[in-house]
């Protein structure tokens, strides 16, 4: 960040149009917004004085009234298998969020957080232990992407990386922050990412899915399903009581039809909970009916985990059981990466104790259980 001035307007996270309408640029053409956006999102400028195609007078005005509030991580950890590096970002209010760079067979995936903490209380998720936090601003989301993008470039990673909103928080619960960031991510000036390389993963906030369907964005959608009956899903993910998954399926159907982009069903396998033969068969039927891709995810347990992972051979058996029923839908397995750094979203911030509000007594283990913001990390 260039300066710590509470009264200063933060440009980072604003669209070119929003930048152009800042009071400090009154009387300037709309083109100034595009110039400044190009500097901060494409050239990575941290100070207005770097913007050499602006007059000295405009640069001085900007320096006096605005900041470029891009954040950098305060710590990082890389897994021994080199499959994932996790970064902890401290926000200006002291809260922490994390982002993960996952490397897998030449593919790079950036996993970012959308909220500091989460109110949805999924029983397998580490972020749930932090309970409700706050929504990230577009600038706080873009800071994670910009840092990871630059880290990949510095270390010779692939340019064509994927970006997933599977970190801490529920992206559609922070609709304005996430969509504000998405608009800049897919634009020029902006990050210029292909819509199809971005995936928003949701626990199934039906109104948010319907709203996203009407946005001029072609990002991919993933639905964190994790159960094949309402009883089990409501136990794992209380949001199912408000938006039962079959109702969410209808919203997914509409999204797929309108966007012509296949939705992915994500399924974290938990031993003895959702890994029965009947689950495999029902999941295959759902996928076939929706024509959705399925991503089976190896559970990444942590210190407070209440659940156990399903052994790898049994995950493969689950997948094979699905095959004859699922028809032509794609079924992939995301084997866990970076277990030694707890590289599932929600775990690093929890481990630092920075934001965690652990439930008292016996509730602690139940609420703090599990891996990832429900999901990410690995293939
Ligand atoms: S899985 Fe996602 S929605 Fe559920 S508690 Fe974790 S971060 Fe929140």
Short mmCIF file of C-alpha atoms in Angstrom, two decimals, residues 4-311:
data_model
loop_
_atom_site.label_atom_id
_atom_site.label_comp_id
_atom_site.label_asym_id
_atom_site.label_seq_id
_atom_site.Cartn_x
_atom_site.Cartn_y
_atom_site.Cartn_z
CA UNK A 4 -1.97 4.66 5.47
CA UNK A 5 -4.60 7.37 5.26
CA UNK A 6 -8.06 6.42 6.34
CA UNK A 7 -9.61 9.37 4.54
CA UNK A 8 -7.92 8.53 1.24
CA UNK A 9 -9.94 6.74 -1.42
CA UNK A 10 -8.65 3.25 -2.19
CA UNK A 11 -8.44 2.71 -5.95
CA UNK A 12 -7.60 -0.96 -5.74
CA UNK A 13 -10.75 -2.90 -6.56
CA UNK A 14 -12.45 -0.08 -8.46
CA UNK A 15 -13.45 -0.48 -12.08
CA UNK A 16 -12.09 2.00 -14.65
CA UNK A 17 -15.46 3.76 -14.60
CA UNK A 18 -15.46 4.00 -10.80
CA UNK A 19 -11.92 5.38 -10.83
CA UNK A 20 -12.90 8.00 -13.39
CA UNK A 21 -15.68 9.25 -11.14
CA UNK A 22 -13.48 9.77 -8.08
CA UNK A 23 -13.84 13.40 -6.91
CA UNK A 24 -10.11 13.91 -7.34
CA UNK A 25 -10.50 13.30 -11.10
CA UNK A 26 -13.44 15.66 -11.55
CA UNK A 27 -13.14 17.45 -14.88
CA UNK A 28 -10.89 14.74 -16.36
CA UNK A 29 -12.00 12.49 -19.21
CA UNK A 30 -13.27 8.96 -18.60
CA UNK A 31 -10.10 7.76 -20.26
CA UNK A 32 -8.16 8.58 -17.08
CA UNK A 33 -9.97 5.74 -15.36
CA UNK A 34 -8.79 3.31 -18.00
CA UNK A 35 -5.22 4.58 -17.81
CA UNK A 36 -5.07 4.22 -14.04
CA UNK A 37 -6.74 0.80 -14.11
CA UNK A 38 -4.15 -0.37 -16.63
CA UNK A 39 -1.37 0.74 -14.32
CA UNK A 40 -2.70 -0.84 -11.15
CA UNK A 41 -4.07 -4.12 -12.53
CA UNK A 42 -1.84 -4.81 -15.54
CA UNK A 43 1.47 -3.10 -14.72
CA UNK A 44 1.21 -3.69 -10.97
CA UNK A 45 1.91 -0.06 -10.06
CA UNK A 46 1.94 0.60 -6.32
CA UNK A 47 2.30 4.39 -6.49
CA UNK A 48 0.71 7.01 -8.67
CA UNK A 49 4.12 8.53 -9.41
CA UNK A 50 4.89 5.43 -11.50
CA UNK A 51 2.10 6.37 -13.93
CA UNK A 52 4.28 8.20 -16.40
CA UNK A 53 1.58 8.81 -18.98
CA UNK A 54 -0.30 10.98 -16.49
CA UNK A 55 0.75 14.58 -15.98
CA UNK A 56 2.74 15.42 -12.87
CA UNK A 57 -0.14 17.54 -11.68
CA UNK A 58 -2.66 14.68 -11.88
CA UNK A 59 -0.22 12.28 -10.23
CA UNK A 60 0.29 14.73 -7.36
CA UNK A 61 -3.45 15.14 -6.95
CA UNK A 62 -3.92 11.38 -6.86
CA UNK A 63 -1.10 10.90 -4.36
CA UNK A 64 -2.71 13.42 -2.04
CA UNK A 65 -6.21 11.96 -2.16
CA UNK A 66 -5.96 8.24 -2.97
CA UNK A 67 -4.13 5.06 -2.12
CA UNK A 68 -3.50 1.86 -4.02
CA UNK A 69 -4.47 -0.53 -1.26
CA UNK A 70 -3.11 -3.74 -2.68
CA UNK A 71 -2.21 -6.24 0.02
CA UNK A 72 0.76 -8.60 0.22
CA UNK A 73 0.89 -11.79 2.27
CA UNK A 74 2.64 -11.78 5.62
CA UNK A 75 3.61 -15.45 5.53
CA UNK A 76 3.73 -18.47 3.27
CA UNK A 77 4.16 -22.21 3.58
CA UNK A 78 5.00 -24.69 0.86
CA UNK A 79 4.09 -28.34 1.13
CA UNK A 80 6.94 -30.84 1.20
CA UNK A 81 5.58 -32.42 -1.97
CA UNK A 82 5.77 -28.94 -3.55
CA UNK A 83 2.20 -29.32 -4.65
CA UNK A 84 0.82 -26.27 -2.92
CA UNK A 85 1.94 -23.00 -1.41
CA UNK A 86 -0.33 -21.23 0.97
CA UNK A 87 -0.26 -17.49 1.67
CA UNK A 88 -1.70 -15.69 4.66
CA UNK A 89 -2.93 -12.15 4.05
CA UNK A 90 -3.64 -9.80 6.92
CA UNK A 91 -6.37 -7.32 6.13
CA UNK A 92 -6.28 -3.75 7.34
CA UNK A 93 -8.65 -4.54 10.19
CA UNK A 94 -6.32 -7.31 11.42
CA UNK A 95 -8.39 -10.24 10.16
CA UNK A 96 -6.65 -12.88 8.08
CA UNK A 97 -7.51 -14.76 4.93
CA UNK A 98 -5.58 -17.21 2.87
CA UNK A 99 -4.94 -17.99 -0.75
CA UNK A 100 -3.32 -21.10 -2.19
CA UNK A 101 -1.26 -21.73 -5.31
CA UNK A 102 -1.66 -25.34 -6.36
CA UNK A 103 0.72 -26.91 -8.84
CA UNK A 104 -0.28 -30.13 -10.42
CA UNK A 105 1.24 -31.76 -13.48
CA UNK A 106 2.00 -28.48 -15.20
CA UNK A 107 -1.29 -26.88 -14.28
CA UNK A 108 -1.50 -23.97 -11.89
CA UNK A 109 -4.60 -23.21 -9.92
CA UNK A 110 -5.10 -20.16 -7.76
CA UNK A 111 -7.53 -20.56 -4.90
CA UNK A 112 -8.76 -17.36 -3.24
CA UNK A 113 -10.94 -16.41 -0.30
CA UNK A 114 -14.06 -14.29 -0.49
CA UNK A 115 -14.87 -13.80 3.20
CA UNK A 116 -12.86 -13.63 6.43
CA UNK A 117 -14.62 -16.40 8.32
CA UNK A 118 -17.91 -17.96 7.36
CA UNK A 119 -21.37 -18.14 8.88
CA UNK A 120 -22.59 -21.35 7.25
CA UNK A 121 -21.19 -23.84 9.75
CA UNK A 122 -20.50 -26.80 7.49
CA UNK A 123 -19.39 -29.47 9.93
CA UNK A 124 -16.42 -30.72 7.88
CA UNK A 125 -14.95 -27.28 7.23
CA UNK A 126 -12.11 -25.58 9.10
CA UNK A 127 -13.25 -22.10 8.13
CA UNK A 128 -16.49 -22.76 9.98
CA UNK A 129 -14.47 -22.62 13.22
CA UNK A 130 -13.87 -18.94 12.55
CA UNK A 131 -17.61 -18.34 12.36
CA UNK A 132 -19.05 -15.27 10.69
CA UNK A 133 -16.44 -12.75 9.69
CA UNK A 134 -16.89 -10.13 7.07
CA UNK A 135 -17.11 -9.85 3.33
CA UNK A 136 -13.92 -9.06 1.47
CA UNK A 137 -13.89 -6.03 -0.78
CA UNK A 138 -13.13 -6.47 -4.48
CA UNK A 139 -9.69 -5.00 -3.79
CA UNK A 140 -8.96 -7.58 -1.08
CA UNK A 141 -9.97 -10.38 -3.43
CA UNK A 142 -7.97 -8.95 -6.33
CA UNK A 143 -4.92 -8.54 -4.08
CA UNK A 144 -4.83 -12.31 -3.61
CA UNK A 145 -5.11 -12.92 -7.35
CA UNK A 146 -2.48 -10.31 -8.23
CA UNK A 147 0.01 -11.71 -5.76
CA UNK A 148 -0.49 -15.30 -6.91
CA UNK A 149 -0.33 -14.28 -10.57
CA UNK A 150 2.96 -12.50 -9.98
CA UNK A 151 4.35 -15.37 -7.88
CA UNK A 152 3.61 -17.79 -10.71
CA UNK A 153 5.29 -15.52 -13.23
CA UNK A 154 8.38 -15.12 -11.02
CA UNK A 155 8.73 -18.86 -10.52
CA UNK A 156 8.14 -19.87 -14.10
CA UNK A 157 4.65 -21.27 -13.75
CA UNK A 158 2.13 -21.49 -16.56
CA UNK A 159 0.44 -18.35 -17.83
CA UNK A 160 -2.85 -20.13 -18.42
CA UNK A 161 -3.80 -20.73 -14.82
CA UNK A 162 -7.20 -21.42 -13.37
CA UNK A 163 -8.74 -19.34 -10.63
CA UNK A 164 -11.15 -20.84 -8.15
CA UNK A 165 -13.24 -19.14 -5.48
CA UNK A 166 -12.95 -22.08 -3.11
CA UNK A 167 -11.09 -20.52 -0.24
CA UNK A 168 -12.51 -19.14 2.96
CA UNK A 169 -16.10 -18.03 2.85
CA UNK A 170 -19.10 -18.53 0.62
CA UNK A 171 -18.61 -16.44 -2.54
CA UNK A 172 -22.29 -15.89 -3.24
CA UNK A 173 -22.86 -14.63 0.31
CA UNK A 174 -20.49 -11.80 -0.65
CA UNK A 175 -22.19 -11.28 -3.96
CA UNK A 176 -21.24 -7.65 -4.57
CA UNK A 177 -17.62 -8.11 -3.54
CA UNK A 178 -17.14 -11.22 -5.66
CA UNK A 179 -18.97 -9.97 -8.74
CA UNK A 180 -17.15 -6.63 -8.46
CA UNK A 181 -13.86 -8.54 -8.51
CA UNK A 182 -15.02 -10.84 -11.31
CA UNK A 183 -15.83 -7.91 -13.57
CA UNK A 184 -12.27 -6.61 -13.23
CA UNK A 185 -10.77 -10.10 -13.53
CA UNK A 186 -12.35 -10.72 -16.95
CA UNK A 187 -11.84 -7.19 -18.34
CA UNK A 188 -9.20 -5.10 -20.03
CA UNK A 189 -8.00 -2.92 -18.53
CA UNK A 190 -8.04 -5.45 -15.74
CA UNK A 191 -6.67 -8.95 -15.36
CA UNK A 192 -7.94 -10.15 -18.74
CA UNK A 193 -8.69 -13.70 -17.56
CA UNK A 194 -10.88 -15.96 -19.67
CA UNK A 195 -14.31 -16.40 -18.07
CA UNK A 196 -14.04 -20.16 -18.39
CA UNK A 197 -10.86 -20.28 -16.37
CA UNK A 198 -12.67 -18.95 -13.31
CA UNK A 199 -14.81 -21.15 -11.08
CA UNK A 200 -17.11 -19.92 -8.34
CA UNK A 201 -17.88 -22.65 -5.83
CA UNK A 202 -21.04 -22.36 -3.75
CA UNK A 203 -22.78 -24.29 -1.00
CA UNK A 204 -25.97 -23.65 -2.93
CA UNK A 205 -27.35 -20.19 -2.23
CA UNK A 206 -30.17 -20.49 -4.72
CA UNK A 207 -30.97 -16.76 -5.02
CA UNK A 208 -27.30 -16.00 -5.61
CA UNK A 209 -27.10 -18.63 -8.36
CA UNK A 210 -30.20 -17.18 -10.04
CA UNK A 211 -28.72 -13.70 -9.81
CA UNK A 212 -25.36 -14.80 -11.19
CA UNK A 213 -27.21 -16.42 -14.08
CA UNK A 214 -28.35 -12.95 -15.17
CA UNK A 215 -24.87 -11.38 -15.03
CA UNK A 216 -22.94 -10.91 -18.27
CA UNK A 217 -20.28 -13.27 -16.93
CA UNK A 218 -19.47 -16.73 -18.25
CA UNK A 219 -17.63 -18.09 -15.24
CA UNK A 220 -17.95 -21.72 -14.25
CA UNK A 221 -20.02 -22.72 -11.29
CA UNK A 222 -19.34 -25.56 -8.86
CA UNK A 223 -21.87 -26.82 -6.35
CA UNK A 224 -20.48 -28.24 -3.12
CA UNK A 225 -22.93 -31.13 -2.73
CA UNK A 226 -21.20 -33.66 -0.44
CA UNK A 227 -24.23 -35.85 0.26
CA UNK A 228 -26.96 -37.62 -1.65
CA UNK A 229 -29.79 -37.38 0.89
CA UNK A 230 -31.30 -34.38 2.63
CA UNK A 231 -30.71 -35.99 6.01
CA UNK A 232 -26.97 -36.36 5.54
CA UNK A 233 -26.54 -33.08 3.71
CA UNK A 234 -28.43 -31.10 6.35
CA UNK A 235 -26.14 -32.62 8.96
CA UNK A 236 -23.01 -31.73 7.02
CA UNK A 237 -24.23 -28.44 5.61
CA UNK A 238 -27.02 -26.73 7.56
CA UNK A 239 -27.79 -24.47 4.58
CA UNK A 240 -29.50 -27.49 3.05
CA UNK A 241 -32.47 -26.87 5.37
CA UNK A 242 -33.02 -23.49 3.77
CA UNK A 243 -32.11 -24.42 0.21
CA UNK A 244 -32.52 -28.19 -0.22
CA UNK A 245 -30.15 -29.49 -2.85
CA UNK A 246 -32.87 -30.61 -5.27
CA UNK A 247 -34.11 -27.02 -5.38
CA UNK A 248 -30.56 -25.88 -6.04
CA UNK A 249 -30.36 -28.39 -8.90
CA UNK A 250 -33.10 -26.43 -10.69
CA UNK A 251 -31.08 -23.23 -10.40
CA UNK A 252 -28.03 -25.09 -11.71
CA UNK A 253 -30.01 -26.35 -14.69
CA UNK A 254 -30.95 -22.78 -15.57
CA UNK A 255 -27.34 -21.63 -15.15
CA UNK A 256 -26.08 -24.35 -17.46
CA UNK A 257 -28.69 -23.62 -20.09
CA UNK A 258 -28.14 -19.88 -20.08
CA UNK A 259 -24.36 -19.96 -19.86
CA UNK A 260 -23.77 -23.12 -21.88
CA UNK A 261 -21.15 -24.06 -19.31
CA UNK A 262 -21.25 -27.35 -17.44
CA UNK A 263 -21.63 -27.06 -13.70
CA UNK A 264 -19.47 -29.25 -11.46
CA UNK A 265 -20.81 -31.21 -8.50
CA UNK A 266 -18.16 -31.32 -5.78
CA UNK A 267 -18.21 -34.22 -3.38
CA UNK A 268 -15.82 -34.44 -0.42
CA UNK A 269 -15.67 -38.10 0.59
CA UNK A 270 -16.04 -38.70 4.34
CA UNK A 271 -15.53 -42.17 5.67
CA UNK A 272 -18.72 -43.83 6.85
CA UNK A 273 -20.77 -40.70 6.16
CA UNK A 274 -21.28 -40.30 2.42
CA UNK A 275 -19.17 -43.05 0.86
CA UNK A 276 -21.66 -45.92 0.57
CA UNK A 277 -22.44 -47.75 -2.64
CA UNK A 278 -25.92 -46.18 -2.60
CA UNK A 279 -24.29 -42.74 -2.43
CA UNK A 280 -22.16 -43.51 -5.47
CA UNK A 281 -25.23 -44.68 -7.38
CA UNK A 282 -27.39 -41.70 -6.41
CA UNK A 283 -24.59 -39.23 -7.16
CA UNK A 284 -24.14 -40.81 -10.57
CA UNK A 285 -27.87 -40.47 -11.27
CA UNK A 286 -27.86 -36.79 -10.22
CA UNK A 287 -24.89 -36.09 -12.45
CA UNK A 288 -26.47 -37.85 -15.39
CA UNK A 289 -29.76 -36.09 -14.98
CA UNK A 290 -28.10 -32.67 -14.71
CA UNK A 291 -25.32 -33.47 -17.18
CA UNK A 292 -22.89 -32.11 -14.60
CA UNK A 293 -19.26 -33.00 -14.19
CA UNK A 294 -18.43 -34.62 -10.83
CA UNK A 295 -15.34 -33.89 -8.80
CA UNK A 296 -14.70 -36.38 -6.01
CA UNK A 297 -12.46 -34.80 -3.39
CA UNK A 298 -10.15 -36.56 -0.97
CA UNK A 299 -10.84 -35.14 2.47
CA UNK A 300 -7.96 -33.22 4.00
CA UNK A 301 -8.34 -33.63 7.78
CA UNK A 302 -6.75 -31.29 10.28
CA UNK A 303 -6.14 -31.22 14.00
CA UNK A 304 -9.78 -30.67 14.96
CA UNK A 305 -11.28 -32.90 12.31
CA UNK A 306 -14.34 -34.85 13.28
CA UNK A 307 -14.36 -36.94 10.12
CA UNK A 308 -11.95 -39.38 8.55
CA UNK A 309 -10.80 -39.47 4.96
CA UNK A 310 -11.75 -42.32 2.67
CA UNK A 311 -8.65 -44.34 1.67
#
